[in-house]
Amino acid sequence: MVKSVVIVGGGTSGWMTASYLRAAFGDRIDVTLVESKNVPTIGVGEATFSTIRHFFNYLGLDEREWMPECQATYKLAIRFENWRSQGHHFYHPFERLRAVNGFPLTDWWLNERPSGRFDKDCFVIASLCDANRSPRYLSGALFEQDFTEGGAERGYRTTLTEQDTQFPYAYHFDAALLARYLTRYGTDRGVRHVLDDVVSVNLDERGWISDVVTKEHGALAGDLFIDCTGFRGMLLNKALSVPFMSYQDTLPNDRAVALRVPVNMAERGIRPCTTATAQEAGWIWTIPLFGRVGTGYVYASDYCTPDEAERTLREFVGPAADDLEANHIRMRIGRSESSWVNNCVAIGLSSGFVEPLESTGIFFIQNAVEQLVKHFPSERWDDRLRQSYNRQVANVMDGVREFLVLHYHAAARADNDYWKDATTRQVPDGLAERLEQWQVKLPDSETVFPHYHGFEPYSYTAMLLGLGGLPVQAPPALRLFDGAAASRELRIVRDQSRELVGRLPSQYEYFARLHDLP
Ligand code: FAD
């Protein structure tokens, strides 16, 4: 029987895992979490993915309660600045594409281009972001998404193409505050919390972990051990010697420097999106929380030194950065060959990581804990469960890697060696063929990475159209159609966007109300 779980590490991954296991299994499983007082957490990880709401739902947490405690805000999209050329921006929104007569609206857009901006013409969220709107009214109601119906009443025919919407937002939050919130959640529900350093890991004669030895609390024994020790990979990579497979040949950014910048939100407003601004040797993230902005430069050390990167970041932020201490971070890009070996599962940075361009770190954690619950060996160990888990977790990370490589490969920017090399660098197996394919027909479910990895074809389409470095075309068949229904739908998007911008409160107004500010 697998009855007791020992989690080593108390960052976002450790506490998300501990909370989720208790929410899933209650006291049928004992959970102990040991975290060091001396080894800090990574200290970043503030933007998420729209599926994160399932995590909070699972735990029974209401966003009106946890968001104010974690300085959280809404994120409707990622805004990409300067990836095509200086001054250009576009959004990758959390919004599926409408389809008219079986063709995604972007296919029609390529012929018509009403405003010249595919994101504003095809998605309402782009306008909400440009206008700093909240996706919720002051009453708490979510903005209307009546555009999901489509079909006869709009004068077009539907096909098997999925028309469902996707949930329109994710969150920005302070990761340390969230870890603290989840600490309370977990310990209130029986997680045993040990503050101590693990100094060694003992293996039995089969090579399975028997216990971890702490400085002050002796040995902690368990059935299943979860390695949440971050880039150290203390249990999986070190004690069990599981190899780490680097992605760096295809994704060269290996460092980051970060700042936490206090800002006056009432004056500045709160953008409901993460911004990724392209730079000489990478890109800078800007994540607006309630009361401060998290920002950082992700760069490739082959093209830029840490001093140059810090200077660039400080110049980008301006005088507000003057007295702030910068956090320099080395990133291990790639994944462990297997995330679950014997009785040890790595979750979080110890399992794998890609640069945070699409905010996938916490999504990887959520995916891993959900899969762990689905594959949990309650009665006895079964190698087939482990294999299935490892396959699923690896596919998610390999798929996200492909999607990120597309960001660099398809960017029109080519003003220095970094950006020129980005388009000629080798791409992961399979992507080269897909890139060829997408130039004659925008991505669909048959032509993107074939396993679940969180991203749908509309995301690939948004990136191809926004980045502008690869030629794309409308399907030739559209010339044989009457385009009236598509023109009408493009006008509907414009009208809905305008109405919503007029009706919804600003994101600042919404959160000022939630925080009881005057
Ligand atoms: P850590 O935060 O490193 O925690 C490790 C834990 O292990 C700590 O509690 C430490 O005390 C403990 N520990 C280590 N050694 C010992 C020991 N010997 N004994 C006891 N305890 C020990 N993700 C997103 O989803 N969105 C983002 O926007 C995003 N941005 C990122 C930006 C950067 C630059 C980086 C590097 C990552 C980013 N991530 C992002 C990823 C995200 O930060 C991580 O996925 C998340 O914080 C989980 O980290 P972790 O818990 O695995 O590791």
Coordinates of C-alpha atoms and ligand atoms in Angstrom, one line a residue:
M1 CA 0.0 0.0 0.0
V2 CA 1.2 3.5 -0.8
K3 CA 0.1 5.4 2.3
S4 CA 2.6 8.0 3.0
V5 CA 4.1 10.7 0.8
V6 CA 7.1 12.8 1.6
I7 CA 7.5 16.0 -0.4
V8 CA 10.9 17.7 -0.4
G9 CA 10.7 21.4 -1.2
G10 CA 8.3 24.1 -0.3
G11 CA 8.1 26.3 -3.4
T12 CA 5.1 26.6 -5.7
S13 CA 5.5 23.0 -6.8
G14 CA 5.8 21.6 -3.2
W15 CA 2.7 23.3 -1.9
M16 CA 0.6 22.9 -5.0
T17 CA 1.4 19.1 -4.8
A18 CA 0.7 18.8 -1.1
S19 CA -2.6 20.7 -1.3
Y20 CA -3.8 18.8 -4.3
L21 CA -3.0 15.4 -2.8
R22 CA -4.9 16.3 0.3
A23 CA -7.8 17.7 -1.7
A24 CA -7.9 14.5 -3.8
F25 CA -7.3 11.8 -1.2
G26 CA -8.1 13.4 2.2
D27 CA -6.6 11.6 5.1
R28 CA -6.4 8.3 3.3
I29 CA -2.8 9.5 2.4
D30 CA -0.3 11.0 4.9
V31 CA 1.5 13.9 3.4
T32 CA 4.7 15.4 4.9
L33 CA 6.4 18.4 3.4
V34 CA 9.9 19.3 4.3
E35 CA 11.4 22.6 3.2
S36 CA 14.6 24.3 4.0
K37 CA 14.8 27.5 5.9
N38 CA 18.1 28.3 4.2
V39 CA 17.6 27.5 0.5
P40 CA 15.4 30.1 -1.0
T41 CA 12.7 29.4 -3.6
I42 CA 13.2 30.5 -7.1
G43 CA 11.3 33.7 -6.3
V44 CA 9.6 34.2 -9.7
G45 CA 6.7 32.5 -11.5
E46 CA 3.9 35.0 -11.5
A47 CA 1.9 34.5 -14.7
T48 CA -0.3 31.4 -15.4
F49 CA -2.3 29.7 -18.0
S50 CA -6.1 29.8 -18.2
T51 CA -6.4 26.1 -17.1
I52 CA -5.1 27.1 -13.7
R53 CA -8.7 27.8 -12.6
H54 CA -9.3 24.0 -12.5
F55 CA -6.6 23.8 -9.9
F56 CA -8.3 26.3 -7.6
N57 CA -11.7 24.7 -8.3
Y58 CA -10.4 21.4 -7.3
L59 CA -9.2 22.8 -4.0
G60 CA -12.6 24.5 -3.5
L61 CA -11.0 28.0 -3.4
D62 CA -12.9 31.0 -4.4
E63 CA -10.9 33.6 -6.3
R64 CA -12.5 36.5 -4.4
E65 CA -10.8 35.1 -1.3
W66 CA -7.4 34.0 -2.4
M67 CA -6.8 36.7 -5.1
P68 CA -6.6 39.7 -2.7
E69 CA -4.2 37.8 -0.4
C70 CA -1.8 37.0 -3.3
Q71 CA -1.8 40.5 -5.0
A72 CA -3.4 38.7 -7.9
T73 CA -4.8 40.2 -11.1
Y74 CA -6.4 38.8 -14.3
K75 CA -4.5 37.8 -17.4
L76 CA -6.4 37.7 -20.6
A77 CA -3.6 37.3 -23.1
I78 CA 0.1 37.7 -23.7
R79 CA 1.1 40.9 -25.4
F80 CA 4.1 40.5 -27.7
E81 CA 6.0 43.7 -28.3
N82 CA 8.8 44.2 -30.9
W83 CA 9.0 40.6 -32.1
R84 CA 8.2 41.6 -35.6
S85 CA 9.7 45.2 -35.6
Q86 CA 10.2 48.0 -33.1
G87 CA 6.9 49.4 -32.0
H88 CA 4.7 46.5 -33.3
H89 CA 2.6 44.6 -30.9
F90 CA 0.0 41.8 -31.0
Y91 CA -1.9 39.6 -28.5
H92 CA -2.0 35.9 -28.0
P93 CA -5.4 35.8 -26.3
F94 CA -7.2 33.1 -24.3
E95 CA -9.9 33.0 -26.9
R96 CA -10.7 30.4 -29.5
L97 CA -11.2 31.4 -33.1
R98 CA -14.7 31.5 -34.5
A99 CA -15.2 29.5 -37.6
V100 CA -17.4 30.6 -40.5
N101 CA -18.5 28.0 -43.0
G102 CA -15.9 25.6 -41.6
F103 CA -12.9 28.0 -42.0
P104 CA -11.3 29.8 -39.0
L105 CA -12.0 33.5 -39.0
T106 CA -8.2 34.1 -39.5
D107 CA -8.4 32.3 -42.9
W108 CA -11.0 34.8 -44.0
W109 CA -9.1 37.6 -42.4
L110 CA -6.1 37.0 -44.6
N111 CA -8.3 38.0 -47.6
E112 CA -10.1 40.9 -45.9
R113 CA -7.9 42.5 -43.2
P114 CA -10.4 45.1 -42.1
S115 CA -8.2 47.0 -39.6
G116 CA -4.9 45.4 -40.6
R117 CA -4.6 43.8 -37.1
F118 CA -5.6 40.2 -37.0
D119 CA -5.8 40.1 -33.2
K120 CA -8.3 43.0 -33.0
D121 CA -10.3 41.8 -36.0
C122 CA -10.7 38.2 -35.0
F123 CA -10.7 38.2 -31.1
V124 CA -12.5 40.5 -28.7
I125 CA -9.9 40.1 -26.0
A126 CA -7.3 42.1 -28.0
S127 CA -9.5 45.2 -27.6
L128 CA -10.1 44.5 -23.9
C129 CA -6.3 44.4 -23.3
D130 CA -5.7 47.6 -25.3
A131 CA -8.3 49.3 -23.1
N132 CA -7.1 47.7 -19.7
R133 CA -10.5 46.2 -19.1
S134 CA -11.4 43.6 -16.5
P135 CA -13.1 40.4 -17.8
R136 CA -15.6 40.7 -14.9
Y137 CA -18.1 43.4 -14.1
L138 CA -18.1 45.0 -10.7
S139 CA -21.0 42.7 -9.9
G140 CA -18.6 39.8 -10.3
A141 CA -20.3 38.5 -13.5
L142 CA -18.0 37.4 -16.3
F143 CA -18.2 39.3 -19.6
E144 CA -20.7 37.9 -22.1
Q145 CA -19.3 35.4 -24.6
D146 CA -22.4 35.0 -26.7
F147 CA -20.2 34.7 -29.8
T148 CA -19.9 31.0 -29.1
E149 CA -23.2 30.1 -30.7
G150 CA -22.4 30.9 -34.3
G151 CA -24.3 29.1 -37.0
A152 CA -27.7 29.7 -38.6
E153 CA -28.6 32.9 -36.8
R154 CA -25.4 34.5 -38.1
G155 CA -26.0 33.3 -41.6
Y156 CA -23.2 30.7 -41.8
R157 CA -22.9 27.0 -41.7
T158 CA -20.9 25.1 -39.1
T159 CA -18.7 22.0 -39.5
L160 CA -17.0 19.6 -37.1
T161 CA -14.7 22.5 -36.2
E162 CA -15.0 23.1 -32.5
Q163 CA -16.8 26.3 -31.7
D164 CA -16.7 26.1 -27.9
T165 CA -15.0 29.0 -26.2
Q166 CA -12.2 28.6 -23.9
F167 CA -12.1 30.1 -20.4
P168 CA -11.0 33.7 -21.1
Y169 CA -8.5 34.4 -18.4
A170 CA -5.7 33.2 -16.2
Y171 CA -4.1 34.9 -13.2
H172 CA -1.0 36.9 -12.3
F173 CA 0.0 36.4 -8.6
D174 CA 2.8 36.7 -6.2
A175 CA 4.2 33.2 -6.1
A176 CA 5.6 33.5 -2.6
L177 CA 2.2 34.7 -1.3
L178 CA 0.4 31.9 -3.0
A179 CA 2.9 29.4 -1.5
R180 CA 2.1 30.9 1.9
Y181 CA -1.7 30.7 1.2
L182 CA -1.4 27.0 0.1
T183 CA 0.8 26.3 3.2
R184 CA -2.2 27.3 5.4
Y185 CA -4.6 25.4 3.2
G186 CA -2.4 22.3 3.3
T187 CA -1.5 22.4 7.0
D188 CA -5.2 23.1 7.9
R189 CA -6.0 19.8 6.1
G190 CA -3.4 17.7 7.8
V191 CA -0.2 18.2 5.8
R192 CA 2.7 17.7 8.2
H193 CA 5.1 20.6 7.7
V194 CA 8.8 20.2 8.6
L195 CA 11.1 23.2 8.4
D196 CA 14.5 21.7 7.9
D197 CA 17.3 20.9 5.5
V198 CA 17.5 17.5 3.9
V199 CA 21.1 16.6 4.0
S200 CA 21.1 13.1 2.4
V201 CA 18.9 10.6 0.7
N202 CA 19.0 6.9 1.6
L203 CA 18.4 4.2 -1.0
D204 CA 17.5 0.6 -0.2
E205 CA 19.1 -2.4 -1.9
R206 CA 16.8 -2.1 -4.9
G207 CA 17.8 1.6 -5.4
W208 CA 14.5 2.9 -4.1
I209 CA 14.4 5.8 -1.7
S210 CA 13.8 4.6 1.9
D211 CA 14.1 7.9 3.7
V212 CA 15.5 11.4 3.6
V213 CA 17.7 12.6 6.4
T214 CA 17.2 16.0 7.8
K215 CA 19.5 18.2 9.9
E216 CA 17.3 18.5 13.0
H217 CA 14.4 16.1 12.6
G218 CA 16.2 12.9 11.8
A219 CA 15.1 10.6 9.0
L220 CA 11.7 11.0 7.3
A221 CA 10.5 7.7 5.9
G222 CA 7.7 7.3 3.4
D223 CA 6.4 5.2 0.5
L224 CA 6.4 7.8 -2.2
F225 CA 8.9 10.7 -2.4
I226 CA 8.2 13.8 -4.4
D227 CA 11.2 15.9 -5.5
C228 CA 10.2 19.6 -5.5
T229 CA 13.7 20.8 -4.8
G230 CA 13.8 23.0 -8.0
F231 CA 16.7 23.1 -10.4
R232 CA 18.7 21.0 -7.9
G233 CA 16.8 17.9 -8.5
M234 CA 18.1 16.5 -5.3
L235 CA 16.2 13.3 -5.2
L236 CA 15.6 12.4 -8.9
N237 CA 18.6 13.7 -10.6
K238 CA 21.2 13.5 -7.8
A239 CA 20.2 10.6 -5.6
L240 CA 18.7 8.4 -8.3
S241 CA 21.0 9.7 -11.1
V242 CA 18.2 10.2 -13.6
P243 CA 19.7 12.1 -16.6
F244 CA 18.5 15.5 -17.6
M245 CA 17.8 16.1 -21.3
S246 CA 18.7 19.6 -22.3
Y247 CA 16.6 21.6 -24.8
Q248 CA 19.2 24.2 -25.2
D249 CA 20.2 23.3 -28.7
T250 CA 16.8 24.5 -29.8
L251 CA 16.0 27.1 -27.0
P252 CA 19.2 28.9 -26.1
N253 CA 18.0 31.3 -23.4
D254 CA 19.6 30.0 -20.2
R255 CA 19.5 33.0 -17.8
A256 CA 17.2 35.6 -16.3
V257 CA 17.5 38.6 -14.2
A258 CA 14.4 39.8 -12.3
L259 CA 13.1 42.8 -10.4
R260 CA 10.1 43.4 -8.2
V261 CA 9.0 47.0 -8.9
P262 CA 6.5 48.8 -6.7
V263 CA 4.1 50.9 -8.7
N264 CA 1.1 53.2 -8.2
M265 CA -1.7 51.1 -9.8
A266 CA -4.3 53.9 -9.4
E267 CA -2.1 56.1 -11.7
R268 CA -0.7 53.5 -14.0
G269 CA -3.7 51.2 -14.3
I270 CA -3.4 47.4 -14.6
R271 CA -2.9 45.8 -17.9
P272 CA -4.9 42.6 -18.0
C273 CA -2.1 40.7 -19.8
T274 CA 1.5 39.6 -19.5
T275 CA 3.8 41.6 -21.8
A276 CA 6.8 39.9 -23.5
T277 CA 9.0 42.6 -25.0
A278 CA 11.7 41.4 -27.4
Q279 CA 15.3 42.5 -26.6
E280 CA 18.8 42.2 -28.2
A281 CA 19.4 38.8 -26.7
G282 CA 16.0 37.6 -25.5
W283 CA 12.9 39.3 -24.1
I284 CA 11.6 41.1 -21.0
W285 CA 8.5 40.0 -19.1
T286 CA 6.2 42.5 -17.4
I287 CA 3.6 41.1 -15.1
P288 CA 1.3 43.5 -13.4
L289 CA 0.3 42.4 -9.9
F290 CA -1.9 44.4 -7.5
G291 CA 0.6 46.9 -6.1
R292 CA 3.8 46.0 -8.0
V293 CA 5.1 44.8 -11.3
G294 CA 7.2 41.7 -11.7
T295 CA 9.7 42.1 -14.5
G296 CA 12.7 40.2 -15.8
Y297 CA 15.0 39.8 -18.7
V298 CA 15.3 36.2 -20.1
Y299 CA 18.4 36.0 -22.2
A300 CA 21.0 33.7 -23.8
S301 CA 24.4 33.9 -22.1
D302 CA 26.0 33.1 -25.4
Y303 CA 24.9 36.6 -26.6
C304 CA 24.8 38.7 -23.4
T305 CA 26.5 39.0 -20.1
P306 CA 24.7 39.2 -16.8
D307 CA 25.8 42.8 -16.3
E308 CA 24.6 43.8 -19.8
A309 CA 21.3 42.1 -19.1
E310 CA 20.8 43.8 -15.7
R311 CA 21.6 47.2 -17.3
T312 CA 19.1 46.6 -20.1
L313 CA 16.4 45.6 -17.6
R314 CA 17.1 48.7 -15.4
E315 CA 16.9 51.0 -18.5
F316 CA 13.7 49.3 -19.5
V317 CA 12.1 49.9 -16.1
G318 CA 13.5 53.4 -15.6
P319 CA 14.0 55.3 -12.3
A320 CA 11.7 53.0 -10.4
A321 CA 14.4 50.3 -10.6
D322 CA 17.1 52.5 -9.0
D323 CA 17.2 51.1 -5.5
L324 CA 15.9 47.6 -6.2
E325 CA 18.0 44.5 -5.8
A326 CA 18.2 42.3 -8.9
N327 CA 17.7 38.5 -8.7
H328 CA 20.0 36.7 -11.2
I329 CA 18.9 33.2 -12.1
R330 CA 20.5 30.4 -14.1
M331 CA 17.9 28.3 -15.8
R332 CA 18.1 24.6 -16.6
I333 CA 16.2 24.2 -19.8
G334 CA 14.9 20.8 -20.7
R335 CA 13.4 17.8 -18.8
S336 CA 14.4 14.8 -16.8
E337 CA 14.5 11.7 -19.0
S338 CA 11.8 10.3 -16.8
S339 CA 10.0 12.3 -14.1
W340 CA 9.0 9.2 -12.1
V341 CA 11.6 6.5 -11.3
N342 CA 11.0 3.8 -8.7
N343 CA 9.2 5.6 -5.8
C344 CA 10.3 9.1 -6.7
V345 CA 8.4 11.6 -8.7
A346 CA 9.9 15.0 -9.6
I347 CA 7.4 17.9 -9.9
G348 CA 8.2 21.5 -10.8
L349 CA 11.6 22.7 -11.9
S350 CA 13.2 19.4 -10.9
S351 CA 11.1 17.6 -13.5
G352 CA 11.6 20.1 -16.3
F353 CA 11.4 23.7 -17.4
V354 CA 11.3 25.9 -20.5
E355 CA 11.7 29.6 -20.5
P356 CA 8.6 31.4 -19.2
L357 CA 7.6 32.9 -22.6
E358 CA 4.1 31.3 -22.5
S359 CA 3.9 31.0 -18.6
T360 CA 4.0 27.3 -18.6
G361 CA 6.0 26.5 -15.4
I362 CA 3.0 26.3 -13.1
F363 CA 0.9 24.6 -15.8
F364 CA 3.6 21.8 -15.9
I365 CA 3.1 21.5 -12.1
Q366 CA -0.7 21.4 -12.3
N367 CA -0.5 18.8 -15.1
A368 CA 2.0 16.7 -13.1
V369 CA -0.1 16.7 -9.9
E370 CA -3.3 15.9 -11.9
Q371 CA -1.5 13.0 -13.6
L372 CA 0.0 11.8 -10.4
V373 CA -3.5 11.6 -8.9
K374 CA -4.7 9.7 -12.0
H375 CA -1.7 7.3 -11.9
F376 CA -1.5 7.0 -8.1
P377 CA -0.5 3.5 -7.1
S378 CA -2.7 3.0 -4.1
E379 CA -2.5 -0.8 -3.9
R380 CA 0.8 -1.8 -5.4
W381 CA 3.5 -0.4 -7.6
D382 CA 2.9 -1.0 -11.3
D383 CA 5.5 -0.2 -13.9
R384 CA 2.8 0.5 -16.5
L385 CA 1.4 3.3 -14.4
R386 CA 4.8 4.9 -14.2
Q387 CA 5.4 4.5 -17.9
S388 CA 2.0 6.1 -18.7
Y389 CA 2.7 9.0 -16.4
N390 CA 6.2 9.6 -17.8
R391 CA 4.9 9.5 -21.3
Q392 CA 2.2 12.1 -20.6
V393 CA 4.4 14.4 -18.7
A394 CA 7.2 14.3 -21.3
N395 CA 4.7 14.9 -24.2
V396 CA 3.4 18.1 -22.5
M397 CA 6.9 19.5 -22.1
D398 CA 8.1 18.4 -25.6
G399 CA 5.0 19.9 -27.1
V400 CA 5.5 23.2 -25.3
R401 CA 9.1 23.3 -26.4
E402 CA 7.9 23.0 -30.0
F403 CA 5.5 25.9 -29.5
L404 CA 8.2 28.1 -28.0
V405 CA 10.7 27.3 -30.8
L406 CA 8.0 28.5 -33.2
H407 CA 8.1 31.9 -31.5
Y408 CA 11.7 32.4 -32.4
H409 CA 11.7 30.7 -35.8
A410 CA 8.7 32.7 -37.0
A411 CA 9.7 36.1 -35.6
A412 CA 10.3 38.7 -38.4
R413 CA 12.9 40.5 -36.3
A414 CA 16.4 39.9 -37.7
D415 CA 18.4 42.9 -36.6
N416 CA 21.4 41.1 -34.9
D417 CA 23.0 37.7 -34.6
Y418 CA 20.7 36.6 -31.8
W419 CA 17.6 37.1 -34.0
K420 CA 19.2 35.9 -37.2
D421 CA 20.5 32.7 -35.5
A422 CA 17.0 32.2 -34.1
T423 CA 15.6 31.5 -37.6
T424 CA 18.4 29.2 -38.7
R425 CA 18.9 27.2 -35.6
Q426 CA 17.8 23.5 -35.8
V427 CA 14.2 22.9 -34.7
P428 CA 12.9 19.8 -32.9
D429 CA 12.0 16.7 -35.0
G430 CA 8.7 17.1 -36.7
L431 CA 8.5 20.9 -36.4
A432 CA 10.3 21.5 -39.7
E433 CA 7.6 19.6 -41.6
R434 CA 4.8 21.3 -39.7
L435 CA 6.4 24.8 -40.5
E436 CA 6.2 23.9 -44.2
Q437 CA 2.6 22.8 -43.9
W438 CA 1.5 25.9 -42.0
Q439 CA 2.7 28.1 -44.8
V440 CA 0.0 26.8 -47.2
K441 CA -2.7 26.1 -44.5
L442 CA -2.8 27.7 -41.1
P443 CA -2.5 25.2 -38.2
D444 CA -5.3 22.9 -37.3
S445 CA -5.7 20.0 -34.9
E446 CA -4.1 17.6 -37.4
T447 CA -1.0 19.6 -38.0
V448 CA 0.1 20.8 -34.5
F449 CA 2.2 18.7 -32.1
P450 CA 0.0 15.6 -31.9
H451 CA -0.2 15.1 -28.1
Y452 CA -1.9 17.2 -25.4
H453 CA 0.4 20.1 -24.4
G454 CA -2.0 22.8 -23.4
F455 CA -1.9 24.8 -26.7
E456 CA -4.6 24.6 -29.4
P457 CA -4.3 25.4 -33.1
Y458 CA -5.6 28.9 -32.6
S459 CA -2.5 29.7 -30.5
Y460 CA -0.2 28.6 -33.3
T461 CA -2.2 30.7 -35.7
A462 CA -2.0 33.8 -33.5
M463 CA 1.7 33.4 -33.2
L464 CA 2.3 32.9 -37.0
L465 CA 0.1 35.9 -37.9
G466 CA 1.6 38.1 -35.2
L467 CA 5.3 37.2 -35.5
G468 CA 5.2 37.8 -39.3
G469 CA 8.4 36.1 -40.3
L470 CA 6.9 33.2 -42.2
P471 CA 4.7 33.6 -45.3
V472 CA 1.1 32.4 -44.7
Q473 CA -1.8 32.3 -47.1
A474 CA -5.6 32.0 -47.1
P475 CA -6.8 28.6 -48.3
P476 CA -7.3 28.9 -52.1
A477 CA -10.8 27.4 -51.7
L478 CA -12.0 30.6 -50.1
R479 CA -12.1 32.2 -53.5
L480 CA -14.9 29.9 -54.4
F481 CA -17.1 31.1 -51.4
D482 CA -19.3 34.0 -50.9
G483 CA -17.4 35.9 -48.2
A484 CA -20.5 37.8 -46.9
A485 CA -20.9 35.7 -43.8
A486 CA -17.3 36.1 -42.8
S487 CA -17.4 39.9 -43.4
R488 CA -20.5 40.0 -41.1
E489 CA -18.7 38.0 -38.4
L490 CA -15.7 40.3 -38.6
R491 CA -18.1 43.2 -38.1
I492 CA -19.7 41.4 -35.1
V493 CA -16.3 41.0 -33.5
R494 CA -15.7 44.7 -33.9
D495 CA -19.1 45.7 -32.5
Q496 CA -18.8 43.3 -29.6
S497 CA -15.4 44.5 -28.7
R498 CA -16.5 48.1 -28.8
E499 CA -19.6 47.3 -26.6
L500 CA -17.5 45.4 -24.1
V501 CA -14.9 48.0 -23.8
G502 CA -17.6 50.5 -23.1
R503 CA -19.4 48.4 -20.5
L504 CA -16.7 46.6 -18.5
P505 CA -14.8 48.3 -15.7
S506 CA -11.1 48.8 -15.9
Q507 CA -9.0 46.1 -14.2
Y508 CA -7.9 48.7 -11.6
E509 CA -11.5 49.6 -10.7
Y510 CA -12.4 45.9 -10.4
F511 CA -9.6 45.1 -8.0
A512 CA -9.8 48.4 -6.1
R513 CA -13.4 47.3 -5.3
L514 CA -12.3 43.8 -4.3
H515 CA -9.6 45.2 -2.0
D516 CA -12.1 47.6 -0.5
L517 CA -10.1 50.7 -1.6
P518 CA -12.0 54.0 -1.8
Ligands
FAD1 P1 11.8 26.3 -6.1 O1 10.9 27.6 -6.1 O2 13.2 26.5 -6.5 O3 11.6 25.6 -4.7 C1 12.5 24.7 -4.3 C2 12.2 24.3 -2.9 O4 13.1 23.3 -2.5 C3 12.5 25.4 -1.8 O5 11.4 25.5 -0.9 C4 13.8 25.0 -1.2 O6 13.8 25.5 0.2 C5 13.6 23.5 -1.2 N1 14.9 22.8 -1.0 C6 15.9 22.8 -1.9 N2 16.9 22.0 -1.3 C7 16.4 21.5 -0.2 C8 17.0 20.7 0.8 N3 18.2 20.2 0.8 N4 16.2 20.4 1.9 C9 14.9 20.9 2.0 N5 14.4 21.7 1.1 C10 15.1 22.0 0.0 N6 6.2 29.7 -14.2 C11 5.0 30.2 -14.5 O7 4.0 29.4 -14.5 N7 4.8 31.5 -14.9 C12 5.9 32.3 -15.0 O8 5.7 33.5 -15.3 C13 7.2 31.9 -14.6 N8 8.2 32.7 -14.7 C14 9.5 32.2 -14.4 C15 10.6 33.0 -14.6 C16 11.9 32.4 -14.4 C17 13.1 33.2 -14.7 C18 12.0 31.1 -13.9 C19 13.3 30.5 -13.6 C20 10.9 30.3 -13.7 C21 9.6 30.8 -14.0 N9 8.5 30.1 -13.8 C22 7.3 30.5 -14.2 C23 8.6 28.7 -13.3 C24 8.1 28.8 -11.8 O9 8.9 29.7 -11.1 C25 8.4 27.4 -11.2 O10 7.8 26.4 -12.0 C26 7.8 27.4 -9.8 O11 8.2 28.4 -9.0 C27 8.1 26.1 -9.1 O12 9.4 26.1 -8.6 P2 9.7 24.9 -7.7 O13 8.8 24.8 -6.5 O14 9.9 23.7 -8.5 O15 11.2 25.2 -7.2

